[in-house]
Amino acid sequence: MHIVNTKNSEHYNWGNKCDGWHLLKNDNLSVIQEKVPPGCFEVKHYHNFAHQFFYVIKGTATIEIDNEIFSLYSFEGIEVKPGQIHQLRNETMDDLEFIVVSSPKSHGDKVIVEN
């Protein structure tokens, strides 16, 4: 066992200038910290199996889940169930930082939805 943070975790880029760090990465459970610059967003998608929880650390997230729009502020979270179409966006002028917990892992279980 060891203490994890963004400095010692596997890093990857996604979307347009977004960052992710695998704080915990296994088939049954994934914990990722992500950073989304102003104006950036994820594509609309859903997961067949992954049950997710998004928790904002810093900034404001706009998340659309099944055509309903939610604003999440620092220290607020929301659940996304398997099959729910969702998209996370940063519509502010400040960086957005959040944690996404997925069980099982969401990588490899992403179905993109056309707008």
C-alpha atoms as a PDB file:
ATOM      1  CA  MET A   1       0.000   0.000   0.000  1.00  0.00           C
ATOM      2  CA  HIS A   2       1.065   3.562  -0.600  1.00  0.00           C
ATOM      3  CA  ILE A   3      -0.338   7.086  -0.478  1.00  0.00           C
ATOM      4  CA  VAL A   4      -1.439   8.357  -3.898  1.00  0.00           C
ATOM      5  CA  ASN A   5      -1.710  11.832  -5.376  1.00  0.00           C
ATOM      6  CA  THR A   6      -1.479  13.479  -8.795  1.00  0.00           C
ATOM      7  CA  LYS A   7       2.318  13.589  -8.588  1.00  0.00           C
ATOM      8  CA  ASN A   8       2.767   9.815  -8.282  1.00  0.00           C
ATOM      9  CA  SER A   9      -0.266   8.524 -10.228  1.00  0.00           C
ATOM     10  CA  GLU A  10      -0.596   7.513 -13.874  1.00  0.00           C
ATOM     11  CA  HIS A  11      -1.485  10.602 -15.935  1.00  0.00           C
ATOM     12  CA  TYR A  12      -3.393  10.803 -19.213  1.00  0.00           C
ATOM     13  CA  ASN A  13      -4.855  13.516 -21.446  1.00  0.00           C
ATOM     14  CA  TRP A  14      -8.402  13.482 -22.755  1.00  0.00           C
ATOM     15  CA  GLY A  15     -10.621  15.752 -24.805  1.00  0.00           C
ATOM     16  CA  ASN A  16      -9.248  19.180 -25.546  1.00  0.00           C
ATOM     17  CA  LYS A  17      -6.518  19.962 -22.981  1.00  0.00           C
ATOM     18  CA  CYS A  18      -8.048  17.971 -20.103  1.00  0.00           C
ATOM     19  CA  ASP A  19      -6.010  15.942 -17.610  1.00  0.00           C
ATOM     20  CA  GLY A  20      -6.745  12.794 -15.640  1.00  0.00           C
ATOM     21  CA  TRP A  21      -4.853  10.910 -12.944  1.00  0.00           C
ATOM     22  CA  HIS A  22      -5.627   7.286 -12.036  1.00  0.00           C
ATOM     23  CA  LEU A  23      -5.572   7.403  -8.227  1.00  0.00           C
ATOM     24  CA  LEU A  24      -6.906   3.834  -8.103  1.00  0.00           C
ATOM     25  CA  LYS A  25      -7.074   1.680 -11.209  1.00  0.00           C
ATOM     26  CA  ASN A  26      -8.412  -1.851 -11.241  1.00  0.00           C
ATOM     27  CA  ASP A  27     -11.188  -3.699 -13.048  1.00  0.00           C
ATOM     28  CA  ASN A  28     -13.715  -3.435 -10.202  1.00  0.00           C
ATOM     29  CA  LEU A  29     -13.105   0.123  -9.023  1.00  0.00           C
ATOM     30  CA  SER A  30     -11.638   3.247 -10.572  1.00  0.00           C
ATOM     31  CA  VAL A  31     -10.918   6.556  -8.834  1.00  0.00           C
ATOM     32  CA  ILE A  32      -9.757   9.346 -11.131  1.00  0.00           C
ATOM     33  CA  GLN A  33      -8.957  12.984 -10.430  1.00  0.00           C
ATOM     34  CA  GLU A  34      -9.563  15.181 -13.456  1.00  0.00           C
ATOM     35  CA  LYS A  35      -8.839  18.778 -14.417  1.00  0.00           C
ATOM     36  CA  VAL A  36     -10.950  20.536 -17.057  1.00  0.00           C
ATOM     37  CA  PRO A  37      -9.900  23.996 -18.309  1.00  0.00           C
ATOM     38  CA  PRO A  38     -12.495  26.706 -19.027  1.00  0.00           C
ATOM     39  CA  GLY A  39     -14.689  25.942 -22.039  1.00  0.00           C
ATOM     40  CA  CYS A  40     -13.726  22.264 -22.248  1.00  0.00           C
ATOM     41  CA  PHE A  41     -16.099  19.310 -22.061  1.00  0.00           C
ATOM     42  CA  GLU A  42     -16.532  15.563 -22.384  1.00  0.00           C
ATOM     43  CA  VAL A  43     -18.472  14.068 -25.283  1.00  0.00           C
ATOM     44  CA  LYS A  44     -22.025  12.910 -24.558  1.00  0.00           C
ATOM     45  CA  HIS A  45     -21.924   9.217 -23.685  1.00  0.00           C
ATOM     46  CA  TYR A  46     -23.125   6.441 -21.423  1.00  0.00           C
ATOM     47  CA  HIS A  47     -21.711   3.312 -19.841  1.00  0.00           C
ATOM     48  CA  ASN A  48     -23.326  -0.111 -20.043  1.00  0.00           C
ATOM     49  CA  PHE A  49     -21.886  -1.318 -16.741  1.00  0.00           C
ATOM     50  CA  ALA A  50     -20.079   1.477 -14.882  1.00  0.00           C
ATOM     51  CA  HIS A  51     -21.914   3.143 -12.005  1.00  0.00           C
ATOM     52  CA  GLN A  52     -20.281   6.534 -11.413  1.00  0.00           C
ATOM     53  CA  PHE A  53     -20.092   9.282  -8.820  1.00  0.00           C
ATOM     54  CA  PHE A  54     -18.725  12.737  -9.709  1.00  0.00           C
ATOM     55  CA  TYR A  55     -17.468  14.939  -6.845  1.00  0.00           C
ATOM     56  CA  VAL A  56     -16.265  18.509  -7.431  1.00  0.00           C
ATOM     57  CA  ILE A  57     -13.114  19.576  -5.583  1.00  0.00           C
ATOM     58  CA  LYS A  58     -12.687  23.026  -7.126  1.00  0.00           C
ATOM     59  CA  GLY A  59     -14.752  25.119  -9.531  1.00  0.00           C
ATOM     60  CA  THR A  60     -18.177  24.526 -11.017  1.00  0.00           C
ATOM     61  CA  ALA A  61     -19.204  21.570 -13.173  1.00  0.00           C
ATOM     62  CA  THR A  62     -22.170  21.570 -15.494  1.00  0.00           C
ATOM     63  CA  ILE A  63     -23.325  18.010 -15.960  1.00  0.00           C
ATOM     64  CA  GLU A  64     -26.159  16.894 -18.191  1.00  0.00           C
ATOM     65  CA  ILE A  65     -27.743  13.566 -17.260  1.00  0.00           C
ATOM     66  CA  ASP A  66     -30.557  12.228 -19.455  1.00  0.00           C
ATOM     67  CA  ASN A  67     -31.313  15.760 -20.756  1.00  0.00           C
ATOM     68  CA  GLU A  68     -31.470  17.300 -17.254  1.00  0.00           C
ATOM     69  CA  ILE A  69     -28.796  19.903 -16.446  1.00  0.00           C
ATOM     70  CA  PHE A  70     -27.188  20.181 -13.003  1.00  0.00           C
ATOM     71  CA  SER A  71     -24.625  22.633 -11.626  1.00  0.00           C
ATOM     72  CA  LEU A  72     -22.193  21.140  -9.134  1.00  0.00           C
ATOM     73  CA  TYR A  73     -20.122  23.420  -6.938  1.00  0.00           C
ATOM     74  CA  SER A  74     -17.084  22.658  -4.768  1.00  0.00           C
ATOM     75  CA  PHE A  75     -17.747  19.785  -2.359  1.00  0.00           C
ATOM     76  CA  GLU A  76     -20.904  18.623  -4.156  1.00  0.00           C
ATOM     77  CA  GLY A  77     -21.420  15.361  -6.023  1.00  0.00           C
ATOM     78  CA  ILE A  78     -23.885  13.466  -8.193  1.00  0.00           C
ATOM     79  CA  GLU A  79     -24.510   9.846  -9.155  1.00  0.00           C
ATOM     80  CA  VAL A  80     -24.681   8.608 -12.754  1.00  0.00           C
ATOM     81  CA  LYS A  81     -26.162   5.144 -13.191  1.00  0.00           C
ATOM     82  CA  PRO A  82     -25.337   2.688 -15.983  1.00  0.00           C
ATOM     83  CA  GLY A  83     -27.211   3.559 -19.182  1.00  0.00           C
ATOM     84  CA  GLN A  84     -27.716   7.227 -18.279  1.00  0.00           C
ATOM     85  CA  ILE A  85     -26.523   9.538 -21.055  1.00  0.00           C
ATOM     86  CA  HIS A  86     -24.279  12.197 -19.563  1.00  0.00           C
ATOM     87  CA  GLN A  87     -21.855  14.967 -20.415  1.00  0.00           C
ATOM     88  CA  LEU A  88     -19.659  17.035 -18.104  1.00  0.00           C
ATOM     89  CA  ARG A  89     -18.723  20.581 -19.102  1.00  0.00           C
ATOM     90  CA  ASN A  90     -16.763  23.493 -17.664  1.00  0.00           C
ATOM     91  CA  GLU A  91     -18.737  26.568 -18.695  1.00  0.00           C
ATOM     92  CA  THR A  92     -16.841  28.913 -16.348  1.00  0.00           C
ATOM     93  CA  MET A  93     -13.659  30.977 -16.662  1.00  0.00           C
ATOM     94  CA  ASP A  94     -11.837  28.922 -13.991  1.00  0.00           C
ATOM     95  CA  ASP A  95     -10.353  25.424 -13.963  1.00  0.00           C
ATOM     96  CA  LEU A  96     -12.623  22.610 -12.804  1.00  0.00           C
ATOM     97  CA  GLU A  97     -11.173  19.812 -10.667  1.00  0.00           C
ATOM     98  CA  PHE A  98     -13.188  16.776  -9.667  1.00  0.00           C
ATOM     99  CA  ILE A  99     -13.029  13.119  -8.672  1.00  0.00           C
ATOM    100  CA  VAL A 100     -14.937  10.450 -10.579  1.00  0.00           C
ATOM    101  CA  VAL A 101     -15.433   7.060  -8.960  1.00  0.00           C
ATOM    102  CA  SER A 102     -16.539   4.214 -11.253  1.00  0.00           C
ATOM    103  CA  SER A 103     -17.533   0.650 -10.423  1.00  0.00           C
ATOM    104  CA  PRO A 104     -16.639  -1.330 -12.399  1.00  0.00           C
ATOM    105  CA  LYS A 105     -14.084   0.784 -14.285  1.00  0.00           C
ATOM    106  CA  SER A 106     -15.516   2.983 -17.054  1.00  0.00           C
ATOM    107  CA  HIS A 107     -12.541   2.815 -19.426  1.00  0.00           C
ATOM    108  CA  GLY A 108     -13.504   0.431 -22.221  1.00  0.00           C
ATOM    109  CA  ASP A 109     -17.206   0.820 -21.345  1.00  0.00           C
ATOM    110  CA  LYS A 110     -18.008   4.089 -23.110  1.00  0.00           C
ATOM    111  CA  VAL A 111     -20.694   4.446 -25.774  1.00  0.00           C
ATOM    112  CA  ILE A 112     -20.607   7.839 -27.516  1.00  0.00           C
ATOM    113  CA  VAL A 113     -23.972   9.420 -28.297  1.00  0.00           C
ATOM    114  CA  GLU A 114     -24.441  11.628 -31.345  1.00  0.00           C
ATOM    115  CA  ASN A 115     -25.802  15.099 -30.566  1.00  0.00           C
END
